[in-house]
Short mmCIF file of N, CA, C and O in Angstrom, two decimals:
data_model
loop_
_atom_site.label_atom_id
_atom_site.label_comp_id
_atom_site.label_asym_id
_atom_site.label_seq_id
_atom_site.Cartn_x
_atom_site.Cartn_y
_atom_site.Cartn_z
N MET A 1 43.98 -10.28 -125.65
CA MET A 1 43.46 -10.60 -126.96
C MET A 1 42.86 -12.01 -126.91
O MET A 1 43.44 -12.91 -126.32
N THR A 2 41.73 -12.18 -127.55
CA THR A 2 41.05 -13.47 -127.56
C THR A 2 41.01 -13.98 -128.99
O THR A 2 40.64 -13.26 -129.92
N LEU A 3 41.40 -15.24 -129.17
CA LEU A 3 41.39 -15.87 -130.49
C LEU A 3 40.77 -17.24 -130.35
O LEU A 3 41.26 -18.07 -129.58
N PHE A 4 39.67 -17.49 -131.04
CA PHE A 4 38.93 -18.75 -130.99
C PHE A 4 38.52 -19.09 -129.55
O PHE A 4 38.61 -20.24 -129.11
N GLY A 5 38.10 -18.10 -128.81
CA GLY A 5 37.63 -18.33 -127.45
C GLY A 5 38.74 -18.53 -126.44
O GLY A 5 38.47 -18.93 -125.30
N ARG A 6 39.97 -18.29 -126.82
CA ARG A 6 41.10 -18.48 -125.90
C ARG A 6 41.82 -17.14 -125.73
O ARG A 6 42.09 -16.46 -126.71
N THR A 7 42.16 -16.82 -124.52
CA THR A 7 42.88 -15.58 -124.25
C THR A 7 44.37 -15.82 -124.47
O THR A 7 44.94 -16.76 -123.93
N LEU A 8 44.96 -14.98 -125.31
CA LEU A 8 46.38 -15.12 -125.62
C LEU A 8 47.20 -14.14 -124.81
O LEU A 8 46.85 -12.97 -124.70
N GLY A 9 48.32 -14.63 -124.29
CA GLY A 9 49.22 -13.77 -123.53
C GLY A 9 50.28 -13.18 -124.45
O GLY A 9 50.28 -13.38 -125.67
N ALA A 10 51.20 -12.45 -123.84
CA ALA A 10 52.26 -11.77 -124.61
C ALA A 10 53.17 -12.77 -125.32
O ALA A 10 53.57 -12.56 -126.47
N GLU A 11 53.49 -13.88 -124.66
CA GLU A 11 54.38 -14.88 -125.27
C GLU A 11 53.72 -15.53 -126.49
O GLU A 11 54.38 -15.76 -127.51
N GLU A 12 52.45 -15.82 -126.38
CA GLU A 12 51.76 -16.46 -127.50
C GLU A 12 51.62 -15.50 -128.69
O GLU A 12 51.76 -15.89 -129.84
N ILE A 13 51.34 -14.23 -128.40
CA ILE A 13 51.23 -13.23 -129.46
C ILE A 13 52.60 -13.06 -130.14
O ILE A 13 52.69 -13.01 -131.37
N ALA A 14 53.67 -13.00 -129.35
CA ALA A 14 55.01 -12.88 -129.91
C ALA A 14 55.34 -14.10 -130.78
O ALA A 14 55.95 -13.98 -131.85
N SER A 15 54.94 -15.28 -130.34
CA SER A 15 55.19 -16.50 -131.12
C SER A 15 54.45 -16.46 -132.45
O SER A 15 54.99 -16.84 -133.49
N LEU A 16 53.20 -16.00 -132.43
CA LEU A 16 52.43 -15.90 -133.67
C LEU A 16 53.06 -14.90 -134.63
O LEU A 16 53.17 -15.16 -135.83
N VAL A 17 53.51 -13.77 -134.11
CA VAL A 17 54.16 -12.76 -134.95
C VAL A 17 55.45 -13.32 -135.54
O VAL A 17 55.73 -13.14 -136.73
N PHE A 18 56.23 -14.02 -134.73
CA PHE A 18 57.47 -14.62 -135.21
C PHE A 18 57.19 -15.66 -136.30
O PHE A 18 57.87 -15.69 -137.33
N MET A 19 56.19 -16.51 -136.09
CA MET A 19 55.87 -17.53 -137.10
C MET A 19 55.37 -16.90 -138.39
O MET A 19 55.71 -17.37 -139.48
N LEU A 20 54.57 -15.85 -138.30
CA LEU A 20 54.11 -15.16 -139.52
C LEU A 20 55.28 -14.50 -140.25
O LEU A 20 55.35 -14.53 -141.48
N GLY A 21 56.20 -13.91 -139.50
CA GLY A 21 57.40 -13.33 -140.11
C GLY A 21 58.26 -14.39 -140.79
O GLY A 21 58.79 -14.18 -141.88
N THR A 22 58.40 -15.54 -140.14
CA THR A 22 59.17 -16.64 -140.72
C THR A 22 58.50 -17.14 -142.01
O THR A 22 59.17 -17.42 -143.00
N LEU A 23 57.19 -17.23 -142.00
CA LEU A 23 56.46 -17.66 -143.19
C LEU A 23 56.66 -16.66 -144.33
O LEU A 23 56.90 -17.06 -145.48
N ALA A 24 56.60 -15.37 -144.03
CA ALA A 24 56.81 -14.35 -145.06
C ALA A 24 58.22 -14.43 -145.62
O ALA A 24 58.42 -14.38 -146.84
N LEU A 25 59.21 -14.58 -144.74
CA LEU A 25 60.60 -14.72 -145.20
C LEU A 25 60.76 -15.94 -146.08
O LEU A 25 61.39 -15.90 -147.14
N TRP A 26 60.17 -17.06 -145.68
CA TRP A 26 60.26 -18.30 -146.45
C TRP A 26 59.63 -18.13 -147.83
O TRP A 26 60.15 -18.63 -148.83
N LEU A 27 58.51 -17.41 -147.90
CA LEU A 27 57.86 -17.18 -149.19
C LEU A 27 58.72 -16.32 -150.11
O LEU A 27 58.80 -16.58 -151.32
N PHE A 28 59.39 -15.31 -149.56
CA PHE A 28 60.30 -14.48 -150.37
C PHE A 28 61.47 -15.30 -150.89
O PHE A 28 61.87 -15.18 -152.04
N VAL A 29 62.04 -16.14 -150.05
CA VAL A 29 63.16 -16.99 -150.47
C VAL A 29 62.70 -17.97 -151.54
O VAL A 29 63.40 -18.19 -152.54
N LEU A 30 61.54 -18.57 -151.35
CA LEU A 30 61.00 -19.50 -152.34
C LEU A 30 60.79 -18.82 -153.68
O LEU A 30 61.12 -19.37 -154.73
N ARG A 31 60.27 -17.59 -153.65
CA ARG A 31 60.07 -16.86 -154.89
C ARG A 31 61.40 -16.58 -155.59
O ARG A 31 61.52 -16.71 -156.81
N GLY A 32 62.41 -16.20 -154.83
CA GLY A 32 63.73 -15.94 -155.41
C GLY A 32 64.33 -17.20 -156.02
O GLY A 32 64.91 -17.16 -157.11
N GLU A 33 64.21 -18.32 -155.34
CA GLU A 33 64.73 -19.58 -155.88
C GLU A 33 64.00 -19.98 -157.15
O GLU A 33 64.61 -20.45 -158.12
N ARG A 34 62.68 -19.78 -157.18
CA ARG A 34 61.90 -20.11 -158.36
C ARG A 34 62.31 -19.24 -159.55
O ARG A 34 62.49 -19.74 -160.67
N ASP A 35 62.49 -17.95 -159.30
CA ASP A 35 62.91 -17.04 -160.37
C ASP A 35 64.30 -17.39 -160.87
O ASP A 35 64.57 -17.35 -162.07
N TRP A 36 65.21 -17.72 -159.94
CA TRP A 36 66.57 -18.08 -160.35
C TRP A 36 66.55 -19.36 -161.18
O TRP A 36 67.23 -19.44 -162.20
N ARG A 37 65.77 -20.35 -160.77
CA ARG A 37 65.70 -21.61 -161.52
C ARG A 37 65.11 -21.38 -162.91
O ARG A 37 65.57 -21.94 -163.89
N ARG A 38 64.10 -20.53 -162.99
CA ARG A 38 63.49 -20.21 -164.29
C ARG A 38 64.51 -19.53 -165.20
O ARG A 38 64.63 -19.85 -166.38
N TRP A 39 65.29 -18.57 -164.64
CA TRP A 39 66.31 -17.89 -165.42
C TRP A 39 67.38 -18.88 -165.88
O TRP A 39 67.79 -18.85 -167.04
N PHE A 40 67.84 -19.75 -165.00
CA PHE A 40 68.89 -20.68 -165.34
C PHE A 40 68.43 -21.68 -166.40
O PHE A 40 69.17 -21.99 -167.33
N THR A 41 67.21 -22.17 -166.29
CA THR A 41 66.68 -23.11 -167.28
C THR A 41 66.60 -22.45 -168.65
O THR A 41 66.97 -23.05 -169.66
N ARG A 42 66.15 -21.20 -168.69
CA ARG A 42 66.07 -20.46 -169.95
C ARG A 42 67.47 -20.22 -170.53
O ARG A 42 67.70 -20.40 -171.72
N TRP A 43 68.43 -19.84 -169.67
CA TRP A 43 69.80 -19.61 -170.12
C TRP A 43 70.42 -20.89 -170.66
O TRP A 43 71.08 -20.87 -171.69
N GLU A 44 70.18 -22.00 -169.98
CA GLU A 44 70.74 -23.28 -170.41
C GLU A 44 70.15 -23.71 -171.75
O GLU A 44 70.86 -24.20 -172.63
N ALA A 45 68.85 -23.50 -171.96
CA ALA A 45 68.23 -23.83 -173.24
C ALA A 45 68.79 -22.96 -174.36
O ALA A 45 69.05 -23.45 -175.47
N ASP A 46 68.97 -21.66 -174.10
CA ASP A 46 69.55 -20.77 -175.10
C ASP A 46 70.98 -21.19 -175.44
O ASP A 46 71.39 -21.18 -176.60
N ARG A 47 71.75 -21.54 -174.41
CA ARG A 47 73.14 -21.96 -174.63
C ARG A 47 73.19 -23.24 -175.47
O ARG A 47 73.98 -23.37 -176.39
N LYS A 48 72.29 -24.17 -175.17
CA LYS A 48 72.25 -25.42 -175.93
C LYS A 48 71.85 -25.15 -177.38
O LYS A 48 72.43 -25.74 -178.31
N ALA A 49 70.91 -24.25 -177.60
CA ALA A 49 70.49 -23.91 -178.97
C ALA A 49 71.63 -23.26 -179.74
O ALA A 49 71.86 -23.57 -180.92
N ARG A 50 72.36 -22.34 -179.08
CA ARG A 50 73.51 -21.72 -179.75
C ARG A 50 74.58 -22.75 -180.09
O ARG A 50 75.15 -22.73 -181.18
N ARG A 51 74.84 -23.64 -179.16
CA ARG A 51 75.86 -24.68 -179.38
C ARG A 51 75.47 -25.59 -180.54
O ARG A 51 76.29 -25.92 -181.40
N GLU A 52 74.21 -26.01 -180.58
CA GLU A 52 73.75 -26.88 -181.68
C GLU A 52 73.81 -26.14 -183.01
O GLU A 52 74.13 -26.73 -184.04
N ALA A 53 73.51 -24.83 -183.02
CA ALA A 53 73.59 -24.05 -184.26
C ALA A 53 75.04 -23.95 -184.72
O ALA A 53 75.31 -24.06 -185.93
N GLU A 54 75.98 -23.77 -183.79
CA GLU A 54 77.39 -23.72 -184.17
C GLU A 54 77.85 -25.04 -184.75
O GLU A 54 78.55 -25.07 -185.76
N ILE A 55 77.45 -26.14 -184.14
CA ILE A 55 77.84 -27.46 -184.64
C ILE A 55 77.22 -27.70 -186.00
O ILE A 55 77.87 -28.23 -186.91
N ALA A 56 75.96 -27.31 -186.19
CA ALA A 56 75.31 -27.51 -187.49
C ALA A 56 75.99 -26.69 -188.57
O ALA A 56 76.16 -27.14 -189.70
N ASN A 57 76.39 -25.46 -188.25
CA ASN A 57 77.08 -24.62 -189.23
C ASN A 57 78.46 -25.15 -189.54
O ASN A 57 78.95 -25.02 -190.66
N ARG A 58 79.10 -25.73 -188.57
CA ARG A 58 80.45 -26.23 -188.75
C ARG A 58 80.47 -27.51 -189.59
O ARG A 58 81.42 -27.76 -190.32
N ASN A 59 79.41 -28.30 -189.55
CA ASN A 59 79.39 -29.60 -190.21
C ASN A 59 78.62 -29.61 -191.52
O ASN A 59 78.20 -30.66 -191.99
N ARG A 60 78.41 -28.46 -192.13
CA ARG A 60 77.70 -28.43 -193.41
C ARG A 60 78.58 -29.02 -194.50
O ARG A 60 79.74 -28.63 -194.66
N PRO A 61 78.06 -29.96 -195.29
CA PRO A 61 78.86 -30.50 -196.39
C PRO A 61 78.97 -29.50 -197.53
O PRO A 61 78.03 -28.76 -197.84
N GLY A 62 80.13 -29.41 -198.15
CA GLY A 62 80.33 -28.53 -199.29
C GLY A 62 80.80 -27.15 -198.93
O GLY A 62 81.21 -26.38 -199.80
N ASP A 63 80.74 -26.77 -197.69
CA ASP A 63 81.22 -25.44 -197.28
C ASP A 63 82.73 -25.50 -197.07
O ASP A 63 83.27 -26.51 -196.62
N PRO A 64 83.42 -24.43 -197.42
CA PRO A 64 84.85 -24.41 -197.13
C PRO A 64 85.08 -24.39 -195.63
O PRO A 64 84.24 -23.90 -194.88
N PRO A 65 86.19 -24.92 -195.17
CA PRO A 65 86.44 -24.90 -193.72
C PRO A 65 86.56 -23.46 -193.22
O PRO A 65 87.05 -22.59 -193.91
N SER A 66 86.08 -23.25 -192.01
CA SER A 66 86.06 -21.90 -191.49
C SER A 66 87.36 -21.52 -190.78
O SER A 66 87.58 -20.37 -190.51
N GLY A 67 88.20 -22.49 -190.49
CA GLY A 67 89.44 -22.22 -189.77
C GLY A 67 90.55 -21.78 -190.71
O GLY A 67 90.37 -21.65 -191.92
N PRO A 68 91.72 -21.53 -190.16
CA PRO A 68 92.85 -21.12 -191.00
C PRO A 68 93.32 -22.29 -191.88
O PRO A 68 93.13 -23.46 -191.53
N ALA A 69 93.89 -21.95 -193.03
CA ALA A 69 94.37 -22.98 -193.95
C ALA A 69 95.55 -23.71 -193.30
O ALA A 69 96.42 -23.09 -192.70
N ARG A 70 95.59 -25.03 -193.49
CA ARG A 70 96.66 -25.83 -192.90
C ARG A 70 97.34 -26.63 -194.01
O ARG A 70 96.72 -27.47 -194.65
N GLY A 71 98.57 -26.34 -194.21
CA GLY A 71 99.32 -27.08 -195.21
C GLY A 71 99.03 -26.61 -196.62
O GLY A 71 98.20 -25.72 -196.87
N PRO A 72 99.68 -27.20 -197.61
CA PRO A 72 99.52 -26.75 -199.00
C PRO A 72 98.17 -27.13 -199.60
O PRO A 72 97.78 -26.56 -200.63
N TRP A 73 97.44 -28.03 -199.00
CA TRP A 73 96.15 -28.45 -199.58
C TRP A 73 94.96 -27.79 -198.92
O TRP A 73 93.82 -28.10 -199.23
N GLY A 74 95.19 -26.88 -198.00
CA GLY A 74 94.11 -26.13 -197.39
C GLY A 74 93.66 -26.78 -196.16
O GLY A 74 92.80 -26.54 -195.47
#
């Protein structure tokens, strides 16, 4: 096989195949890490929004307490 005017032997062809396979594997891993990071960032933002909504609902002035009554005065 000739590539750019140079004749490639079996070892060089095997090396090229190995490097292309490594590149493909690296791209799949990179895609998985990117998807996982995107999912985690979205999950963390949703969790933070839920937590802030709970705190906002808990701290409303004038609302009766949401927990069980404690003592004779509530």
